[in-house]
Amino acid sequence: RRVSGSGLMGKMHKQSKAIDSDVVFLAINSTNYMEANKSAPYLKKHKLEMPALIDQDGTVGKLYGARTTPHVYVIDGEGVLRFQGAFDNDPSGGEEEATNYVVNAVKQIAAGETVTPDYVKPYGCSVKYKKK
């Protein structure tokens, strides 16, 4: 299932901002053939109001250990990685009300709680890193 084209990313962004208006989203595209001039039209088409980093050489993606797309990371205001992994608990895309792990992490951080789960194995297409 394609998360970005499904409207789920936009919904996640809106729900997270409603919990904490200071939440910052950054899309990182480590696909080696992604051209910088394609990023803004893609984000606009899918109504994603966030900046994007084009990481063609894979430096950032590899630094964080991203293996699939999407592979999400929630970092708190102190710079601590609080969650990483799957976007939600519905790899098939069939659940009416899937659990969005990013929204849950933002809620827990805003409430001063420990983020649980803090890791869920990500699913999706592999990141197309540049071959050496």
PDB file of N, CA and C in Angstrom, residues 32-101:
ATOM      1  N   ASN A  32      17.779   7.046  -4.620  1.00  0.00           N
ATOM      2  CA  ASN A  32      18.940   7.578  -5.340  1.00  0.00           C
ATOM      3  C   ASN A  32      18.579   8.314  -6.622  1.00  0.00           C
ATOM      4  N   TYR A  33      17.468   8.000  -7.236  1.00  0.00           N
ATOM      5  CA  TYR A  33      17.117   8.641  -8.506  1.00  0.00           C
ATOM      6  C   TYR A  33      16.110   9.788  -8.352  1.00  0.00           C
ATOM      7  N   MET A  34      15.771  10.152  -7.121  1.00  0.00           N
ATOM      8  CA  MET A  34      14.813  11.242  -6.898  1.00  0.00           C
ATOM      9  C   MET A  34      15.476  12.583  -7.184  1.00  0.00           C
ATOM     10  N   GLU A  35      14.905  13.318  -8.108  1.00  0.00           N
ATOM     11  CA  GLU A  35      15.424  14.638  -8.446  1.00  0.00           C
ATOM     12  C   GLU A  35      14.805  15.685  -7.535  1.00  0.00           C
ATOM     13  N   ALA A  36      15.611  16.644  -7.135  1.00  0.00           N
ATOM     14  CA  ALA A  36      15.152  17.676  -6.207  1.00  0.00           C
ATOM     15  C   ALA A  36      13.930  18.423  -6.730  1.00  0.00           C
ATOM     16  N   ASN A  37      13.856  18.670  -8.022  1.00  0.00           N
ATOM     17  CA  ASN A  37      12.733  19.438  -8.571  1.00  0.00           C
ATOM     18  C   ASN A  37      11.418  18.653  -8.579  1.00  0.00           C
ATOM     19  N   LYS A  38      11.435  17.373  -8.246  1.00  0.00           N
ATOM     20  CA  LYS A  38      10.216  16.553  -8.191  1.00  0.00           C
ATOM     21  C   LYS A  38       9.586  16.559  -6.802  1.00  0.00           C
ATOM     22  N   SER A  39      10.321  16.980  -5.811  1.00  0.00           N
ATOM     23  CA  SER A  39       9.865  16.909  -4.426  1.00  0.00           C
ATOM     24  C   SER A  39       8.678  17.827  -4.131  1.00  0.00           C
ATOM     25  N   ALA A  40       8.806  19.097  -4.438  1.00  0.00           N
ATOM     26  CA  ALA A  40       7.732  20.047  -4.122  1.00  0.00           C
ATOM     27  C   ALA A  40       6.416  19.690  -4.812  1.00  0.00           C
ATOM     28  N   PRO A  41       6.412  19.363  -6.122  1.00  0.00           N
ATOM     29  CA  PRO A  41       5.145  18.971  -6.762  1.00  0.00           C
ATOM     30  C   PRO A  41       4.529  17.712  -6.137  1.00  0.00           C
ATOM     31  N   TYR A  42       5.379  16.763  -5.733  1.00  0.00           N
ATOM     32  CA  TYR A  42       4.890  15.537  -5.102  1.00  0.00           C
ATOM     33  C   TYR A  42       4.204  15.863  -3.774  1.00  0.00           C
ATOM     34  N   LEU A  43       4.867  16.672  -2.947  1.00  0.00           N
ATOM     35  CA  LEU A  43       4.288  17.042  -1.656  1.00  0.00           C
ATOM     36  C   LEU A  43       2.983  17.808  -1.842  1.00  0.00           C
ATOM     37  N   LYS A  44       2.949  18.714  -2.810  1.00  0.00           N
ATOM     38  CA  LYS A  44       1.737  19.487  -3.071  1.00  0.00           C
ATOM     39  C   LYS A  44       0.598  18.581  -3.547  1.00  0.00           C
ATOM     40  N   LYS A  45       0.885  17.681  -4.458  1.00  0.00           N
ATOM     41  CA  LYS A  45      -0.130  16.751  -4.993  1.00  0.00           C
ATOM     42  C   LYS A  45      -0.775  15.941  -3.880  1.00  0.00           C
ATOM     43  N   HIS A  46       0.042  15.523  -2.902  1.00  0.00           N
ATOM     44  CA  HIS A  46      -0.463  14.691  -1.812  1.00  0.00           C
ATOM     45  C   HIS A  46      -0.833  15.503  -0.570  1.00  0.00           C
ATOM     46  N   LYS A  47      -0.860  16.830  -0.726  1.00  0.00           N
ATOM     47  CA  LYS A  47      -1.263  17.746   0.351  1.00  0.00           C
ATOM     48  C   LYS A  47      -0.441  17.533   1.617  1.00  0.00           C
ATOM     49  N   LEU A  48       0.859  17.394   1.440  1.00  0.00           N
ATOM     50  CA  LEU A  48       1.768  17.208   2.563  1.00  0.00           C
ATOM     51  C   LEU A  48       2.509  18.519   2.799  1.00  0.00           C
ATOM     52  N   GLU A  49       2.165  19.177   3.898  1.00  0.00           N
ATOM     53  CA  GLU A  49       2.749  20.473   4.209  1.00  0.00           C
ATOM     54  C   GLU A  49       3.954  20.294   5.122  1.00  0.00           C
ATOM     55  N   MET A  50       5.048  19.861   4.498  1.00  0.00           N
ATOM     56  CA  MET A  50       6.285  19.655   5.248  1.00  0.00           C
ATOM     57  C   MET A  50       7.453  19.796   4.287  1.00  0.00           C
ATOM     58  N   PRO A  51       8.586  20.213   4.804  1.00  0.00           N
ATOM     59  CA  PRO A  51       9.765  20.275   3.940  1.00  0.00           C
ATOM     60  C   PRO A  51      10.283  18.868   3.656  1.00  0.00           C
ATOM     61  N   ALA A  52      11.052  18.762   2.586  1.00  0.00           N
ATOM     62  CA  ALA A  52      11.638  17.469   2.228  1.00  0.00           C
ATOM     63  C   ALA A  52      13.127  17.631   1.986  1.00  0.00           C
ATOM     64  N   LEU A  53      13.865  16.672   2.482  1.00  0.00           N
ATOM     65  CA  LEU A  53      15.295  16.600   2.243  1.00  0.00           C
ATOM     66  C   LEU A  53      15.517  15.533   1.180  1.00  0.00           C
ATOM     67  N   ILE A  54      16.164  15.900   0.095  1.00  0.00           N
ATOM     68  CA  ILE A  54      16.531  14.932  -0.932  1.00  0.00           C
ATOM     69  C   ILE A  54      17.901  14.396  -0.553  1.00  0.00           C
ATOM     70  N   ASP A  55      17.958  13.129  -0.257  1.00  0.00           N
ATOM     71  CA  ASP A  55      19.137  12.455   0.276  1.00  0.00           C
ATOM     72  C   ASP A  55      19.627  11.422  -0.747  1.00  0.00           C
ATOM     73  N   GLN A  56      19.939  11.889  -1.972  1.00  0.00           N
ATOM     74  CA  GLN A  56      20.262  10.970  -3.060  1.00  0.00           C
ATOM     75  C   GLN A  56      21.429  10.041  -2.760  1.00  0.00           C
ATOM     76  N   ASP A  57      22.388  10.492  -1.983  1.00  0.00           N
ATOM     77  CA  ASP A  57      23.521   9.610  -1.693  1.00  0.00           C
ATOM     78  C   ASP A  57      23.244   8.686  -0.507  1.00  0.00           C
ATOM     79  N   GLY A  58      22.088   8.862   0.151  1.00  0.00           N
ATOM     80  CA  GLY A  58      21.677   7.965   1.228  1.00  0.00           C
ATOM     81  C   GLY A  58      22.340   8.213   2.563  1.00  0.00           C
ATOM     82  N   THR A  59      23.052   9.301   2.711  1.00  0.00           N
ATOM     83  CA  THR A  59      23.777   9.567   3.954  1.00  0.00           C
ATOM     84  C   THR A  59      22.848   9.572   5.172  1.00  0.00           C
ATOM     85  N   VAL A  60      21.755  10.323   5.095  1.00  0.00           N
ATOM     86  CA  VAL A  60      20.849  10.449   6.238  1.00  0.00           C
ATOM     87  C   VAL A  60      20.075   9.152   6.457  1.00  0.00           C
ATOM     88  N   GLY A  61      19.561   8.579   5.382  1.00  0.00           N
ATOM     89  CA  GLY A  61      18.809   7.330   5.505  1.00  0.00           C
ATOM     90  C   GLY A  61      19.634   6.225   6.143  1.00  0.00           C
ATOM     91  N   LYS A  62      20.872   6.097   5.709  1.00  0.00           N
ATOM     92  CA  LYS A  62      21.759   5.067   6.268  1.00  0.00           C
ATOM     93  C   LYS A  62      22.128   5.381   7.711  1.00  0.00           C
ATOM     94  N   LEU A  63      22.308   6.669   8.020  1.00  0.00           N
ATOM     95  CA  LEU A  63      22.628   7.080   9.388  1.00  0.00           C
ATOM     96  C   LEU A  63      21.540   6.615  10.363  1.00  0.00           C
ATOM     97  N   TYR A  64      20.283   6.732   9.937  1.00  0.00           N
ATOM     98  CA  TYR A  64      19.157   6.325  10.783  1.00  0.00           C
ATOM     99  C   TYR A  64      18.780   4.853  10.602  1.00  0.00           C
ATOM    100  N   GLY A  65      19.397   4.166   9.653  1.00  0.00           N
ATOM    101  CA  GLY A  65      19.098   2.750   9.450  1.00  0.00           C
ATOM    102  C   GLY A  65      17.796   2.489   8.725  1.00  0.00           C
ATOM    103  N   ALA A  66      17.345   3.454   7.916  1.00  0.00           N
ATOM    104  CA  ALA A  66      16.087   3.283   7.176  1.00  0.00           C
ATOM    105  C   ALA A  66      16.254   2.182   6.133  1.00  0.00           C
ATOM    106  N   ARG A  67      15.323   1.238   6.131  1.00  0.00           N
ATOM    107  CA  ARG A  67      15.356   0.129   5.182  1.00  0.00           C
ATOM    108  C   ARG A  67      14.108   0.074   4.308  1.00  0.00           C
ATOM    109  N   THR A  68      13.028   0.662   4.776  1.00  0.00           N
ATOM    110  CA  THR A  68      11.772   0.634   4.024  1.00  0.00           C
ATOM    111  C   THR A  68      11.210   2.037   3.891  1.00  0.00           C
ATOM    112  N   THR A  69      10.263   2.160   3.005  1.00  0.00           N
ATOM    113  CA  THR A  69       9.552   3.423   2.870  1.00  0.00           C
ATOM    114  C   THR A  69       8.056   3.149   3.002  1.00  0.00           C
ATOM    115  N   PRO A  70       7.409   3.720   3.995  1.00  0.00           N
ATOM    116  CA  PRO A  70       7.994   4.650   4.961  1.00  0.00           C
ATOM    117  C   PRO A  70       8.669   3.925   6.118  1.00  0.00           C
ATOM    118  N   HIS A  71       9.634   4.560   6.678  1.00  0.00           N
ATOM    119  CA  HIS A  71      10.251   4.165   7.949  1.00  0.00           C
ATOM    120  C   HIS A  71      10.241   5.461   8.740  1.00  0.00           C
ATOM    121  N   VAL A  72       9.449   5.518   9.785  1.00  0.00           N
ATOM    122  CA  VAL A  72       9.237   6.784  10.487  1.00  0.00           C
ATOM    123  C   VAL A  72      10.045   6.850  11.777  1.00  0.00           C
ATOM    124  N   TYR A  73      10.367   8.084  12.150  1.00  0.00           N
ATOM    125  CA  TYR A  73      11.143   8.351  13.356  1.00  0.00           C
ATOM    126  C   TYR A  73      10.473   9.512  14.081  1.00  0.00           C
ATOM    127  N   VAL A  74      10.326   9.386  15.388  1.00  0.00           N
ATOM    128  CA  VAL A  74       9.795  10.474  16.209  1.00  0.00           C
ATOM    129  C   VAL A  74      10.902  10.867  17.178  1.00  0.00           C
ATOM    130  N   ILE A  75      11.331  12.100  17.049  1.00  0.00           N
ATOM    131  CA  ILE A  75      12.414  12.644  17.871  1.00  0.00           C
ATOM    132  C   ILE A  75      11.817  13.766  18.715  1.00  0.00           C
ATOM    133  N   ASP A  76      12.046  13.721  20.012  1.00  0.00           N
ATOM    134  CA  ASP A  76      11.438  14.729  20.887  1.00  0.00           C
ATOM    135  C   ASP A  76      12.196  16.052  20.834  1.00  0.00           C
ATOM    136  N   GLY A  77      11.711  17.033  21.571  1.00  0.00           N
ATOM    137  CA  GLY A  77      12.287  18.376  21.577  1.00  0.00           C
ATOM    138  C   GLY A  77      13.703  18.442  22.109  1.00  0.00           C
ATOM    139  N   GLU A  78      14.142  17.398  22.793  1.00  0.00           N
ATOM    140  CA  GLU A  78      15.507  17.337  23.326  1.00  0.00           C
ATOM    141  C   GLU A  78      16.452  16.604  22.370  1.00  0.00           C
ATOM    142  N   GLY A  79      15.900  16.147  21.226  1.00  0.00           N
ATOM    143  CA  GLY A  79      16.724  15.443  20.245  1.00  0.00           C
ATOM    144  C   GLY A  79      16.834  13.946  20.489  1.00  0.00           C
ATOM    145  N   VAL A  80      15.979  13.410  21.359  1.00  0.00           N
ATOM    146  CA  VAL A  80      16.025  11.984  21.696  1.00  0.00           C
ATOM    147  C   VAL A  80      15.065  11.215  20.793  1.00  0.00           C
ATOM    148  N   LEU A  81      15.571  10.158  20.180  1.00  0.00           N
ATOM    149  CA  LEU A  81      14.740   9.289  19.355  1.00  0.00           C
ATOM    150  C   LEU A  81      13.792   8.528  20.270  1.00  0.00           C
ATOM    151  N   ARG A  82      12.490   8.758  20.107  1.00  0.00           N
ATOM    152  CA  ARG A  82      11.499   8.146  20.997  1.00  0.00           C
ATOM    153  C   ARG A  82      10.715   7.014  20.338  1.00  0.00           C
ATOM    154  N   PHE A  83      10.618   7.027  19.019  1.00  0.00           N
ATOM    155  CA  PHE A  83       9.952   5.937  18.293  1.00  0.00           C
ATOM    156  C   PHE A  83      10.584   5.809  16.921  1.00  0.00           C
ATOM    157  N   GLN A  84      10.639   4.557  16.443  1.00  0.00           N
ATOM    158  CA  GLN A  84      11.017   4.333  15.056  1.00  0.00           C
ATOM    159  C   GLN A  84      10.358   3.065  14.564  1.00  0.00           C
ATOM    160  N   GLY A  85      10.097   3.064  13.271  1.00  0.00           N
ATOM    161  CA  GLY A  85       9.564   1.851  12.662  1.00  0.00           C
ATOM    162  C   GLY A  85       8.386   2.101  11.756  1.00  0.00           C
ATOM    163  N   ALA A  86       7.405   1.229  11.863  1.00  0.00           N
ATOM    164  CA  ALA A  86       6.232   1.249  10.993  1.00  0.00           C
ATOM    165  C   ALA A  86       5.380   2.486  11.237  1.00  0.00           C
ATOM    166  N   PHE A  87       4.786   2.953  10.179  1.00  0.00           N
ATOM    167  CA  PHE A  87       3.863   4.084  10.204  1.00  0.00           C
ATOM    168  C   PHE A  87       2.633   3.739  11.051  1.00  0.00           C
ATOM    169  N   ASP A  88       2.076   2.552  10.808  1.00  0.00           N
ATOM    170  CA  ASP A  88       0.902   2.094  11.541  1.00  0.00           C
ATOM    171  C   ASP A  88       0.914   0.572  11.631  1.00  0.00           C
ATOM    172  N   ASN A  89      -0.150   0.002  12.175  1.00  0.00           N
ATOM    173  CA  ASN A  89      -0.225  -1.443  12.369  1.00  0.00           C
ATOM    174  C   ASN A  89      -1.005  -2.142  11.263  1.00  0.00           C
ATOM    175  N   ASP A  90      -1.064  -1.540  10.099  1.00  0.00           N
ATOM    176  CA  ASP A  90      -1.904  -2.071   9.028  1.00  0.00           C
ATOM    177  C   ASP A  90      -1.166  -2.157   7.693  1.00  0.00           C
ATOM    178  N   PRO A  91      -0.232  -3.106   7.548  1.00  0.00           N
ATOM    179  CA  PRO A  91       0.514  -3.198   6.293  1.00  0.00           C
ATOM    180  C   PRO A  91      -0.343  -3.509   5.071  1.00  0.00           C
ATOM    181  N   SER A  92      -1.475  -4.146   5.263  1.00  0.00           N
ATOM    182  CA  SER A  92      -2.327  -4.493   4.114  1.00  0.00           C
ATOM    183  C   SER A  92      -3.239  -3.345   3.703  1.00  0.00           C
ATOM    184  N   GLY A  93      -3.426  -2.378   4.579  1.00  0.00           N
ATOM    185  CA  GLY A  93      -4.279  -1.238   4.259  1.00  0.00           C
ATOM    186  C   GLY A  93      -5.759  -1.512   4.359  1.00  0.00           C
ATOM    187  N   GLY A  94      -6.144  -2.589   5.026  1.00  0.00           N
ATOM    188  CA  GLY A  94      -7.549  -2.970   5.078  1.00  0.00           C
ATOM    189  C   GLY A  94      -8.298  -2.588   6.338  1.00  0.00           C
ATOM    190  N   GLU A  95      -7.570  -2.190   7.378  1.00  0.00           N
ATOM    191  CA  GLU A  95      -8.245  -1.864   8.634  1.00  0.00           C
ATOM    192  C   GLU A  95      -8.914  -0.502   8.560  1.00  0.00           C
ATOM    193  N   GLU A  96     -10.120  -0.438   9.078  1.00  0.00           N
ATOM    194  CA  GLU A  96     -10.863   0.825   9.099  1.00  0.00           C
ATOM    195  C   GLU A  96     -10.182   1.848  10.010  1.00  0.00           C
ATOM    196  N   GLU A  97      -9.797   1.416  11.192  1.00  0.00           N
ATOM    197  CA  GLU A  97      -9.178   2.307  12.166  1.00  0.00           C
ATOM    198  C   GLU A  97      -7.838   1.740  12.599  1.00  0.00           C
ATOM    199  N   ALA A  98      -6.822   1.911  11.777  1.00  0.00           N
ATOM    200  CA  ALA A  98      -5.487   1.435  12.103  1.00  0.00           C
ATOM    201  C   ALA A  98      -4.879   2.310  13.194  1.00  0.00           C
ATOM    202  N   THR A  99      -3.970   1.754  13.958  1.00  0.00           N
ATOM    203  CA  THR A  99      -3.243   2.504  14.977  1.00  0.00           C
ATOM    204  C   THR A  99      -2.072   3.214  14.313  1.00  0.00           C
ATOM    205  N   ASN A 100      -2.050   4.533  14.400  1.00  0.00           N
ATOM    206  CA  ASN A 100      -0.953   5.311  13.849  1.00  0.00           C
ATOM    207  C   ASN A 100       0.073   5.510  14.957  1.00  0.00           C
ATOM    208  N   TYR A 101       1.239   4.903  14.788  1.00  0.00           N
ATOM    209  CA  TYR A 101       2.264   4.936  15.825  1.00  0.00           C
ATOM    210  C   TYR A 101       2.859   6.327  16.024  1.00  0.00           C
TER     211      TYR A 101
END
